[in-house]
PDB file of C-alpha atoms in Angstrom:
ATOM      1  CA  UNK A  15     -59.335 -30.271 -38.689  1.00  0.00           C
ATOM      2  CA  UNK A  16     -55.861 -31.501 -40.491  1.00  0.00           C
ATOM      3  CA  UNK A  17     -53.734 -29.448 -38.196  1.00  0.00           C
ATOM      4  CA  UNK A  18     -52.943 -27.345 -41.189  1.00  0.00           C
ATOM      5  CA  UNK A  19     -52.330 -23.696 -39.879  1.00  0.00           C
ATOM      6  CA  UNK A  20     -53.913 -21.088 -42.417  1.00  0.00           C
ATOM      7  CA  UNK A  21     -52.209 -18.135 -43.642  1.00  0.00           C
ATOM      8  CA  UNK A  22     -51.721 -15.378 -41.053  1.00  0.00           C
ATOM      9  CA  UNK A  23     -54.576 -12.693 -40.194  1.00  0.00           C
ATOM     10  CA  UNK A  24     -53.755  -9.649 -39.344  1.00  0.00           C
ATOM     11  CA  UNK A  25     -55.364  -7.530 -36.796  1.00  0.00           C
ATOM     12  CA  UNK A  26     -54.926  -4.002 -35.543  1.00  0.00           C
ATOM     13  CA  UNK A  27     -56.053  -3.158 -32.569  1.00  0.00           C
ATOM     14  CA  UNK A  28     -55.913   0.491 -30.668  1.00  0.00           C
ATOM     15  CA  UNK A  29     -55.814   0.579 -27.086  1.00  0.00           C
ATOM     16  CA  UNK A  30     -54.733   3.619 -24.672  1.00  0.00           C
ATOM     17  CA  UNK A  31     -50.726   2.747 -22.804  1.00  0.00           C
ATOM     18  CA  UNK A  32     -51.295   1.516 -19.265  1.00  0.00           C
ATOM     19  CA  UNK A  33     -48.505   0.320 -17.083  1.00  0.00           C
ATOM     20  CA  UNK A  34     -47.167  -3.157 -17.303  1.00  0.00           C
ATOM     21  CA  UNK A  35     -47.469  -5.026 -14.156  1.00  0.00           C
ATOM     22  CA  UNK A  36     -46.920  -8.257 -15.092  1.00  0.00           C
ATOM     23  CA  UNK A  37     -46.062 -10.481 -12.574  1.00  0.00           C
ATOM     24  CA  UNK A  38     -43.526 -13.581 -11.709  1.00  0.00           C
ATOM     25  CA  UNK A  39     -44.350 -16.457  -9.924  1.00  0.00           C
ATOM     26  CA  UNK A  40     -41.880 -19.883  -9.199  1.00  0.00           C
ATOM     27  CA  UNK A  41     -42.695 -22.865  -7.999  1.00  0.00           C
ATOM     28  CA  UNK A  42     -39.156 -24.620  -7.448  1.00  0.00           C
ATOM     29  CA  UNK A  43     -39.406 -28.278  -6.450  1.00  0.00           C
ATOM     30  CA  UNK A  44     -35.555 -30.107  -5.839  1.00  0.00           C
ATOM     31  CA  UNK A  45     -35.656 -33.287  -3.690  1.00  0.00           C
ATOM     32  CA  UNK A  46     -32.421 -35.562  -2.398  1.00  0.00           C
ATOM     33  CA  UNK A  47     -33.672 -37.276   0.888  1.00  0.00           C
ATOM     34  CA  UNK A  48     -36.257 -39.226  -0.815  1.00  0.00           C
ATOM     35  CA  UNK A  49     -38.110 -41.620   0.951  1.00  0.00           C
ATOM     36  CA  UNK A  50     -36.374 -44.846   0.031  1.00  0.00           C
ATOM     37  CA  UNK A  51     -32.484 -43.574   0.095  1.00  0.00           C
ATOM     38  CA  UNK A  52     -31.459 -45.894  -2.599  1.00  0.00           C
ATOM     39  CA  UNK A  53     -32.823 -42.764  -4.486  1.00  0.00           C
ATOM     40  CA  UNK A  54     -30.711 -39.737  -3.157  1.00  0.00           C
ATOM     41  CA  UNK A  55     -29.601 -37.411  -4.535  1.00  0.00           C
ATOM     42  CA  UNK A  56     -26.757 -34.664  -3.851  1.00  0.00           C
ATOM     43  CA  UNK A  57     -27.888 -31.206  -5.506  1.00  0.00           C
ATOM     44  CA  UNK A  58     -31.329 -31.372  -6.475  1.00  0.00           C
ATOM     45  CA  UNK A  59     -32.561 -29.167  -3.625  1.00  0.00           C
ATOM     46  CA  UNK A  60     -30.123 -26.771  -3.802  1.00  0.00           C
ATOM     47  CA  UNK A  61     -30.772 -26.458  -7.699  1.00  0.00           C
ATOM     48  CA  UNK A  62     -34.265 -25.343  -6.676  1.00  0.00           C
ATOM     49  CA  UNK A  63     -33.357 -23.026  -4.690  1.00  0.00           C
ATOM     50  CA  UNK A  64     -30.409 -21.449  -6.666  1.00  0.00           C
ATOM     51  CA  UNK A  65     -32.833 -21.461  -9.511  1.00  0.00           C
ATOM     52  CA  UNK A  66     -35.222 -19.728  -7.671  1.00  0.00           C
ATOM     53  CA  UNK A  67     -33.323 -16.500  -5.963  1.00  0.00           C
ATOM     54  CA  UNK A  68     -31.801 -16.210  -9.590  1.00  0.00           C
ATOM     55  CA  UNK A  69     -35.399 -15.546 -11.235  1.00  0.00           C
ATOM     56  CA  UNK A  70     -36.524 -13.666  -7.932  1.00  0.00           C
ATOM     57  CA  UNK A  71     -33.326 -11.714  -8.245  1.00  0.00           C
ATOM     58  CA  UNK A  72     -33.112 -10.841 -12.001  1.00  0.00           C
ATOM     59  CA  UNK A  73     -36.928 -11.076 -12.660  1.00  0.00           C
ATOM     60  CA  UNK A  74     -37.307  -8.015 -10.595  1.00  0.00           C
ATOM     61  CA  UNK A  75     -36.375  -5.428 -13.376  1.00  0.00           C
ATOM     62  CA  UNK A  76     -38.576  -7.149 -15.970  1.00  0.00           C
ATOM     63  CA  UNK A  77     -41.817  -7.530 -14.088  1.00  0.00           C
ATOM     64  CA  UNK A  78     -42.735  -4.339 -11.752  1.00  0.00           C
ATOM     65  CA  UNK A  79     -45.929  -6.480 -10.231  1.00  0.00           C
ATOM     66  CA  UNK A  80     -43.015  -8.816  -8.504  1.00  0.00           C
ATOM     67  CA  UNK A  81     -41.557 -11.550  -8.339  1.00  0.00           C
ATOM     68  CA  UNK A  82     -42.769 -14.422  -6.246  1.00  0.00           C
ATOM     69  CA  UNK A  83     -41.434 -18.387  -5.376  1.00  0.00           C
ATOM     70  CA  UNK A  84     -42.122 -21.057  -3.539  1.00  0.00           C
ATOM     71  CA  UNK A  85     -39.579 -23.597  -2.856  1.00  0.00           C
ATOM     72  CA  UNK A  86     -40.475 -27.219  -2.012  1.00  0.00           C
ATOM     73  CA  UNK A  87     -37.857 -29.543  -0.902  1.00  0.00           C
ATOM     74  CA  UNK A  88     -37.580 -33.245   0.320  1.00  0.00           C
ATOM     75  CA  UNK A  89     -40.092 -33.801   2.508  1.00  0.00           C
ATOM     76  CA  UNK A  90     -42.438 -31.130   1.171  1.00  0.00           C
ATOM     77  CA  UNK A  91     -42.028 -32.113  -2.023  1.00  0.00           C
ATOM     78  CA  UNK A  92     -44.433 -35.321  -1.541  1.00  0.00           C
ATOM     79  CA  UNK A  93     -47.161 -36.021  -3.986  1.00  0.00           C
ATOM     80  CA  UNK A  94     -49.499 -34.517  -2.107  1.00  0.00           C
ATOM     81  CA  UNK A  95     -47.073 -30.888  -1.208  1.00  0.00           C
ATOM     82  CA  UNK A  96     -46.595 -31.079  -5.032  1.00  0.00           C
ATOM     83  CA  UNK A  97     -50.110 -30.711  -5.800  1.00  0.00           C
ATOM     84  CA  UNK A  98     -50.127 -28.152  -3.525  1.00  0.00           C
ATOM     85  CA  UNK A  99     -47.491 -25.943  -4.893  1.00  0.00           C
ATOM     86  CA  UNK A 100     -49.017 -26.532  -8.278  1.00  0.00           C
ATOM     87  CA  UNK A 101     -52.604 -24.910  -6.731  1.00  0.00           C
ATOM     88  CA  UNK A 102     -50.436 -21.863  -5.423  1.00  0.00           C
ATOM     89  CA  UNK A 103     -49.020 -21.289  -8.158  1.00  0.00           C
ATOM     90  CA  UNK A 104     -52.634 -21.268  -9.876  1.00  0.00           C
ATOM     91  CA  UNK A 105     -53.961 -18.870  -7.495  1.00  0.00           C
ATOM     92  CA  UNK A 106     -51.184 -16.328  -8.017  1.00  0.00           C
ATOM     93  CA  UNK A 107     -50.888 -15.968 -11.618  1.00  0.00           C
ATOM     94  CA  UNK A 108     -53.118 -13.633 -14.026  1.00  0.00           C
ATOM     95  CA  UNK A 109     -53.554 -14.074 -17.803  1.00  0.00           C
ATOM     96  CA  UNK A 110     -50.851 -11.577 -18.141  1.00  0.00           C
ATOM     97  CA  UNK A 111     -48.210 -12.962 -15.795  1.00  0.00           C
ATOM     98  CA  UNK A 112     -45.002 -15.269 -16.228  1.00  0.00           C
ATOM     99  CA  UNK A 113     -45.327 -19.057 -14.255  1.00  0.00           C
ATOM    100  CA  UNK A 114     -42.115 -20.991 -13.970  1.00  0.00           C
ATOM    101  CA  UNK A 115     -42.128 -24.794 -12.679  1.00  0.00           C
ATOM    102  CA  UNK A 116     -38.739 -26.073 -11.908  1.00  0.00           C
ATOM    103  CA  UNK A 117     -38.176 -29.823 -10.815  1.00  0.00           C
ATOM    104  CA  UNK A 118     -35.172 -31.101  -9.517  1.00  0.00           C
ATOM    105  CA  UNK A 119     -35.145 -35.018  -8.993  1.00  0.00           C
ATOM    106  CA  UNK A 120     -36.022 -38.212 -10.323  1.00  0.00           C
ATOM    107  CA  UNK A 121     -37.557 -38.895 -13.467  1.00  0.00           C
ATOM    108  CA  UNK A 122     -38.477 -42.462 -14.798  1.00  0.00           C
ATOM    109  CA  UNK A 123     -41.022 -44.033 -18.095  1.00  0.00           C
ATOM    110  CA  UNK A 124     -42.758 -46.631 -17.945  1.00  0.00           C
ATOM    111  CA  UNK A 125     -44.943 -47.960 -20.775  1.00  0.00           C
ATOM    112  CA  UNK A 126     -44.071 -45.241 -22.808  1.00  0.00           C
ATOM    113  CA  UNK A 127     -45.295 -42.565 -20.151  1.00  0.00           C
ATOM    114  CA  UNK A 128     -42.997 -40.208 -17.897  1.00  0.00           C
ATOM    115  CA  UNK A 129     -42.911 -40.100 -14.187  1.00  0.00           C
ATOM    116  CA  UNK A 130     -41.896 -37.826 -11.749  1.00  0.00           C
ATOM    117  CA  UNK A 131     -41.044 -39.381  -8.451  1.00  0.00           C
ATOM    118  CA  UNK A 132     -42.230 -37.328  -5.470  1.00  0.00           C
ATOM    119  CA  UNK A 133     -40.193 -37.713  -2.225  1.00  0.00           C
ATOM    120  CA  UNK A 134     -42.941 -40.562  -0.737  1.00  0.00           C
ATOM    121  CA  UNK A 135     -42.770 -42.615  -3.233  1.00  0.00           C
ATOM    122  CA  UNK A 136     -42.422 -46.299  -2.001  1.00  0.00           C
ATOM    123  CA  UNK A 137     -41.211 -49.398  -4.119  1.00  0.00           C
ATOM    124  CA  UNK A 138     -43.902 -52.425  -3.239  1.00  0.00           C
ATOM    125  CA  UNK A 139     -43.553 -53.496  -6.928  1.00  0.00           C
ATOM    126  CA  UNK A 140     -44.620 -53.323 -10.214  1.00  0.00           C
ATOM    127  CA  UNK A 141     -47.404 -50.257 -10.492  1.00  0.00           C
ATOM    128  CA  UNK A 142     -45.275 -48.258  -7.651  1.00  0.00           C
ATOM    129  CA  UNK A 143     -44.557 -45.828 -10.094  1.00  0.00           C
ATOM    130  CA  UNK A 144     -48.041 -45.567 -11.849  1.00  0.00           C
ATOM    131  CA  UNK A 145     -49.565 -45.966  -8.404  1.00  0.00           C
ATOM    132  CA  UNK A 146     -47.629 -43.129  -6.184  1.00  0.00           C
ATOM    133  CA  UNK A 147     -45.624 -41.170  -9.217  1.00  0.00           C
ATOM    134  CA  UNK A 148     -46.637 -37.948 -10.791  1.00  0.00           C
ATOM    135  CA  UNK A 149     -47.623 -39.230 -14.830  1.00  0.00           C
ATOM    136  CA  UNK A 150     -47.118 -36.530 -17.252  1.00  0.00           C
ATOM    137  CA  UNK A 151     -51.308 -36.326 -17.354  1.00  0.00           C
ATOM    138  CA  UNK A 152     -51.355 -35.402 -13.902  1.00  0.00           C
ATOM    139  CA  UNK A 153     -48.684 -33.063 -14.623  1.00  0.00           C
ATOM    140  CA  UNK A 154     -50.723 -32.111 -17.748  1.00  0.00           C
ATOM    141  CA  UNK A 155     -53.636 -31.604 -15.630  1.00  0.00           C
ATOM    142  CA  UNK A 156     -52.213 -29.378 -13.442  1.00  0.00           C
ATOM    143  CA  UNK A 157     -50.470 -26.876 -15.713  1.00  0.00           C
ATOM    144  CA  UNK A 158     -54.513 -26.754 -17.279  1.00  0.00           C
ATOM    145  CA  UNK A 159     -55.239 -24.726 -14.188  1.00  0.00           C
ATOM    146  CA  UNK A 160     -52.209 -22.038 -14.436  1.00  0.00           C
ATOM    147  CA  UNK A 161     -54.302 -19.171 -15.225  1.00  0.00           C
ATOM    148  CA  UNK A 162     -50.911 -17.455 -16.924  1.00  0.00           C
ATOM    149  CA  UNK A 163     -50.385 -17.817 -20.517  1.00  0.00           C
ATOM    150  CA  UNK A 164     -46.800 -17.428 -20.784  1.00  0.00           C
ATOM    151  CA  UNK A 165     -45.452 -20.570 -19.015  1.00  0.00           C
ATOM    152  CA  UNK A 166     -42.259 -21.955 -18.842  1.00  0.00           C
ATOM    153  CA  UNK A 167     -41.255 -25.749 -17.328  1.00  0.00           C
ATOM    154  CA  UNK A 168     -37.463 -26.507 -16.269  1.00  0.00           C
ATOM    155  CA  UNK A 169     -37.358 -30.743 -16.097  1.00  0.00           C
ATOM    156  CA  UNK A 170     -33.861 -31.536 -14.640  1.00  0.00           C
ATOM    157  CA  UNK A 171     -34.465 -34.844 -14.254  1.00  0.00           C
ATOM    158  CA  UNK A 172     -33.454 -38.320 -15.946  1.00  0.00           C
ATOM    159  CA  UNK A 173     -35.267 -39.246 -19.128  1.00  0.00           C
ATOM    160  CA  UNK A 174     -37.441 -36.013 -19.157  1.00  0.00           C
ATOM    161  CA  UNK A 175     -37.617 -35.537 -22.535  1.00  0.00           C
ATOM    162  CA  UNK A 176     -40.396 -37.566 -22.645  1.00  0.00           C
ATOM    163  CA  UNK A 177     -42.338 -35.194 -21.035  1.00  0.00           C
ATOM    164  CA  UNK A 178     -41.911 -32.939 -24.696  1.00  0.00           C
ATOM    165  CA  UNK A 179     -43.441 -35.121 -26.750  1.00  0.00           C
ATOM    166  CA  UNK A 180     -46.468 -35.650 -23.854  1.00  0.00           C
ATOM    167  CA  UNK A 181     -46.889 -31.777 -24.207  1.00  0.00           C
ATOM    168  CA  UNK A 182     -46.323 -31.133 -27.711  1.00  0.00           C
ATOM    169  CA  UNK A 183     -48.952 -33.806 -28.816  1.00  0.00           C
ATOM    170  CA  UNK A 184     -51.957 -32.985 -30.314  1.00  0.00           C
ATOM    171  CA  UNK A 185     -54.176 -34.243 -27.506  1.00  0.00           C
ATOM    172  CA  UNK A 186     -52.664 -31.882 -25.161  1.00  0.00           C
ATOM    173  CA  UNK A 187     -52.962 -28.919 -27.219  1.00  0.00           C
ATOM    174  CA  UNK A 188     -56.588 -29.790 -27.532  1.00  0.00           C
ATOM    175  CA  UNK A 189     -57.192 -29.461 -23.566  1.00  0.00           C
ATOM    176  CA  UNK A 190     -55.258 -26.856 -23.328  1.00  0.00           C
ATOM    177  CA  UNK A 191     -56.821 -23.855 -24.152  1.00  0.00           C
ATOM    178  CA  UNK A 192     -55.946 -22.144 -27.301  1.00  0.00           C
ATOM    179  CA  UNK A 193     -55.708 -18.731 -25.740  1.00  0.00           C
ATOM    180  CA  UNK A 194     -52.113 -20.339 -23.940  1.00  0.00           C
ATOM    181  CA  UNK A 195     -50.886 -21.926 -26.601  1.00  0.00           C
ATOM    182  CA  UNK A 196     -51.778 -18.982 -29.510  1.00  0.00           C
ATOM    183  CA  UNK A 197     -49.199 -17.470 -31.294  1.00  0.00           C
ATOM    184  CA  UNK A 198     -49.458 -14.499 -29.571  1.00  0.00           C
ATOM    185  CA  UNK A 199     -48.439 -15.864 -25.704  1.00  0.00           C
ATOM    186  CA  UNK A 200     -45.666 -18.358 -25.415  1.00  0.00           C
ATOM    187  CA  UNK A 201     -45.809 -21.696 -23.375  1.00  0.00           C
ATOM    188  CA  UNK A 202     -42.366 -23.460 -23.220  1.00  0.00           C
ATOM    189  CA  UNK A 203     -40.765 -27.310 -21.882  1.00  0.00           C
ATOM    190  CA  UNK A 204     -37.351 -27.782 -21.401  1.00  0.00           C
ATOM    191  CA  UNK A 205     -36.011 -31.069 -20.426  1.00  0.00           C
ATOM    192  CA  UNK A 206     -32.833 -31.680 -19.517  1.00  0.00           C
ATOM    193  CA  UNK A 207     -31.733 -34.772 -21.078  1.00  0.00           C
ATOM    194  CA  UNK A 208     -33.450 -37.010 -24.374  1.00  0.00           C
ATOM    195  CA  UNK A 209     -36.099 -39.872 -23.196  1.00  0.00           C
ATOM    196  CA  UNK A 210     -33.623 -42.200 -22.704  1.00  0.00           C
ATOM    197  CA  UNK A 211     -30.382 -40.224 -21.077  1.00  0.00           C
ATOM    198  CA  UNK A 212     -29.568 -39.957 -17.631  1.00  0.00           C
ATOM    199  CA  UNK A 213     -29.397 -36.029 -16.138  1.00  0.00           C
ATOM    200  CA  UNK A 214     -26.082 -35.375 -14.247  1.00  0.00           C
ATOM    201  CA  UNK A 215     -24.747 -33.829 -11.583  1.00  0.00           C
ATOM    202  CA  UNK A 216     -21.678 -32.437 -11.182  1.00  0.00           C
ATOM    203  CA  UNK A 217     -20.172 -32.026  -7.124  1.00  0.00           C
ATOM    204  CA  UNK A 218     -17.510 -29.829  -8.835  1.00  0.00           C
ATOM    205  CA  UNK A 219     -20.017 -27.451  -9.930  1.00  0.00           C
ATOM    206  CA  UNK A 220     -22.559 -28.231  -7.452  1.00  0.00           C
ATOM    207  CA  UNK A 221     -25.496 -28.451  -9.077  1.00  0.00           C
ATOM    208  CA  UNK A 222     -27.336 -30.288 -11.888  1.00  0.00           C
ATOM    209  CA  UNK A 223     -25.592 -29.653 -15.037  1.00  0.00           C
ATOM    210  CA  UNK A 224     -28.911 -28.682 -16.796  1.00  0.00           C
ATOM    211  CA  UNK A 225     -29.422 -26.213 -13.763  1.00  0.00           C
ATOM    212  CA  UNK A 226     -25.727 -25.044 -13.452  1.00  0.00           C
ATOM    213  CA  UNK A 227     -26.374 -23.765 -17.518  1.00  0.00           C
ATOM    214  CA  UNK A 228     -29.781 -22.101 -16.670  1.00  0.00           C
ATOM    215  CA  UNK A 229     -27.711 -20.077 -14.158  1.00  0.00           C
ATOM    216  CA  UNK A 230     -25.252 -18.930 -15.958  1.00  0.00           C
ATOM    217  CA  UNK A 231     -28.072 -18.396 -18.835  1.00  0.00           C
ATOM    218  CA  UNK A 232     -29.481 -16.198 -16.797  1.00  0.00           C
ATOM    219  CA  UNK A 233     -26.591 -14.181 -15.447  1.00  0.00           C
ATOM    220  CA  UNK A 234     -25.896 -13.063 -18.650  1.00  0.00           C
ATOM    221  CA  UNK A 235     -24.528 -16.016 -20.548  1.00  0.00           C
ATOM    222  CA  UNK A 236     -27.395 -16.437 -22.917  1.00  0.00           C
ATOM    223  CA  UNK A 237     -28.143 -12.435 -23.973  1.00  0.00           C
ATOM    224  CA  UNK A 238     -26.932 -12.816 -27.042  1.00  0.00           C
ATOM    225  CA  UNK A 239     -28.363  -9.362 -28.421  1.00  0.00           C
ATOM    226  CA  UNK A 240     -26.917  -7.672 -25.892  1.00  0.00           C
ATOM    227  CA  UNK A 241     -29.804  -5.515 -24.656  1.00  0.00           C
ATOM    228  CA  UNK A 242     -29.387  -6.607 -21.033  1.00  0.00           C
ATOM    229  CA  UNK A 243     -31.941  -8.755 -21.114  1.00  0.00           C
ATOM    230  CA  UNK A 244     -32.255 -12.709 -21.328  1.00  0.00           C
ATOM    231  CA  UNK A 245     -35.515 -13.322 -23.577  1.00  0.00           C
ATOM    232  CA  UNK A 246     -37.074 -17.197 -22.980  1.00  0.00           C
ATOM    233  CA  UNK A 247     -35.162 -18.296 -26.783  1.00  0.00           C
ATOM    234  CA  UNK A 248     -32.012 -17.014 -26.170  1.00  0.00           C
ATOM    235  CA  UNK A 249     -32.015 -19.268 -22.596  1.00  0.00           C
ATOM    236  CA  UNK A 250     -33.313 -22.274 -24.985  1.00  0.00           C
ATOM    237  CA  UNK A 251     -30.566 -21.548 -27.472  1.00  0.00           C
ATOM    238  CA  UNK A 252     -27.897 -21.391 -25.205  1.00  0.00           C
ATOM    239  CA  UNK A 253     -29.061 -24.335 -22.779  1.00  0.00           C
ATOM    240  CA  UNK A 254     -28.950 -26.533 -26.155  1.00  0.00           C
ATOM    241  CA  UNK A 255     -25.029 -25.123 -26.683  1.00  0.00           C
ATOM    242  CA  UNK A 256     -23.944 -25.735 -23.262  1.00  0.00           C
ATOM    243  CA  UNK A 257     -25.391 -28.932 -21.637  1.00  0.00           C
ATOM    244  CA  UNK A 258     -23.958 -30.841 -24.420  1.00  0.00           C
ATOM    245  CA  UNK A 259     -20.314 -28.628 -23.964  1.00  0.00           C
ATOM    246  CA  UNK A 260     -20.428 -28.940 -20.299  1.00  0.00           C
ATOM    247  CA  UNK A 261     -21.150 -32.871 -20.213  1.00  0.00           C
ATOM    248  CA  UNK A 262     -18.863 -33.311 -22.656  1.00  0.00           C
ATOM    249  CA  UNK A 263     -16.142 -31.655 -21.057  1.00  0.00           C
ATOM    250  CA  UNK A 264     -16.885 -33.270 -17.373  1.00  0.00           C
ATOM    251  CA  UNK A 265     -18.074 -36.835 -18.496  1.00  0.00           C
ATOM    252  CA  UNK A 266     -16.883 -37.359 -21.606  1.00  0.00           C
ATOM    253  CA  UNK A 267     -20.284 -37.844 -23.048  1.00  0.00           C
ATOM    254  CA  UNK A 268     -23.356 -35.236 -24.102  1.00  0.00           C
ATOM    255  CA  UNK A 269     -26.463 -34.797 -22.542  1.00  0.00           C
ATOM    256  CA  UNK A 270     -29.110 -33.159 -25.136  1.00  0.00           C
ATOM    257  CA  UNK A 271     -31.647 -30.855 -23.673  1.00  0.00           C
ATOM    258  CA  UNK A 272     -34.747 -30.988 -25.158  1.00  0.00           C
ATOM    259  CA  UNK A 273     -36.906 -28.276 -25.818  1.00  0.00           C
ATOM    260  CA  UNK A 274     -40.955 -27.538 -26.479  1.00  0.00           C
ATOM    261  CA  UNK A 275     -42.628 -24.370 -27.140  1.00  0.00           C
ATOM    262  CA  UNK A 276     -45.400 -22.050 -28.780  1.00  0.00           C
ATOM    263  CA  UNK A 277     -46.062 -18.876 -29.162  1.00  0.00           C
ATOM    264  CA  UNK A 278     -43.885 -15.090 -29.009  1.00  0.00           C
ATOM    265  CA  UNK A 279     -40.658 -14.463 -27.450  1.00  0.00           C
ATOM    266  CA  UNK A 280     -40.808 -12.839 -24.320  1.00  0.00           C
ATOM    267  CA  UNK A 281     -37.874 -12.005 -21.427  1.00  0.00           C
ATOM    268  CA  UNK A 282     -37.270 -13.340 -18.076  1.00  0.00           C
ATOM    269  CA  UNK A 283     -34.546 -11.398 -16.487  1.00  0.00           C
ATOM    270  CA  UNK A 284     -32.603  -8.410 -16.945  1.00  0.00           C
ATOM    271  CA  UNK A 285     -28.717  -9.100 -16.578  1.00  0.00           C
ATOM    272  CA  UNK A 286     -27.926  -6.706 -14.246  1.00  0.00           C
TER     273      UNK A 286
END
């Protein structure tokens, strides 16, 4: 009742080998031609779908059920195509399968909350964003229905580190169930910048900075062990290295990734 964890139990159970066939599924959202096109952006749809042939690519050697994604850009990516992508991916996971959400696009808070701003969204004035935006307990709401219990959020968007603190609070891991966020299946956040930084892009590199790391994370970059693999700590580990090196270097000031998660290590991708 105090949120004071217990001393571990331990368990053995004994069941006969099977054959793994865990799955992947994506949902990659990246949106520039928004709506009202003092909001455009230059990269955020290809992000999504760089981010996506990467898993689908190198995912393939981890998961024999497949690899699976669904790529929503611009004008798909409204509120409602969102919602939509979000019920997808719900129908095509398992308890033992892998769901990654990507977003590409503009983030905003107001009164203390995070927003994601779909492609339709339309300025009329204040309550806009609260009105036609995507709160963090809609997003909440929808992750609930991911039947998977080893998911994994990519946020590169501005200010999205507020979305952590939304998911790590206590009132979230309360409606979520416990069998996703026990220590024994993993559910991860990353953010790509703190609650108050902006999330860059880089037309050098062509993407998002946040997403330009994740790919070269996944290439190889972030197997540190060396087993040809590229387990979902080592990609935290090195995202939190390199955004900050990589902003640095470009900008001349860091942007902090910002990271959430519960649960066992598990890979994504092979390297190769």
């Amino acid at each position: 009742r105090g949120d004071v964890e217990s001393r571990s139990a331990q368990v053995t159970v004994t069941r006969r080998a099977g054959a793994d066939n865990a799955r992947m599924r994506i949902l990659a959202i990246g949106i520039d031609a928004y709506l009202d096109p003092a909001l455009r952006l230059n990269s955020a749809g290809r992000d999504a779908k760089a981010v996506a042939k990467m898993f689908e690519a190198r995912g393939k050697a981890v998961f024999r059920g497949g690899v699976t994604a669904k790529v929503l850009t611009d004008e798909q990516a409204t509120r409602e195509g969102i919602a939509a992508g979000f019920a997808w991916l719900a129908s095509q996971t398992r308890p033992e399968d892998v769901a990654v959400v990507f977003f590409a696009g503009h983030g905003e808070t107001e009164n203390d909350e995070y927003f994601f701003i779909p492609q339709d969204l339309k300025y009329t004035g204040p309550g806009s964003l609260s009105q036609q935006g995507l709160s963090q307990g809609a997003l909440q709401a929808m992750v609930k229905e991911i039947p998977a219990r080893r998911v994994i959020m990519l946020l590169d968007t501005c200010k999205s580190g507020k979305l952590t603190d939304a998911f790590g609070s206590r009132g979230f891991k309360i409606k979520k169930s416990l069998t996703l966020f026990s220590q024994t299946t993993g559910t991860y956040m990353v953010a790509a910048s703190t609650a108050q930084q902006l999330a860059l892009e880089d037309t050098k590199l062509g993407h998002g900075i946040f997403t330009y790391a994740v790919l070269e994370g996944v290439k190889g970059g972030a197997d540190y062990d060396g087993d040809g693999q590229v387990s979902i700590r080592e990609l935290i580990l090195y995202l939190d290295a390199e955004v900050a090196r990589i902003s640095k270097e470009r900008f001349n000031r860091e942007q902090y990734p910002v990271a959430f998660g519960t649960g066992r290590n598990f890979p994504l991708v092979a390297t190769q």
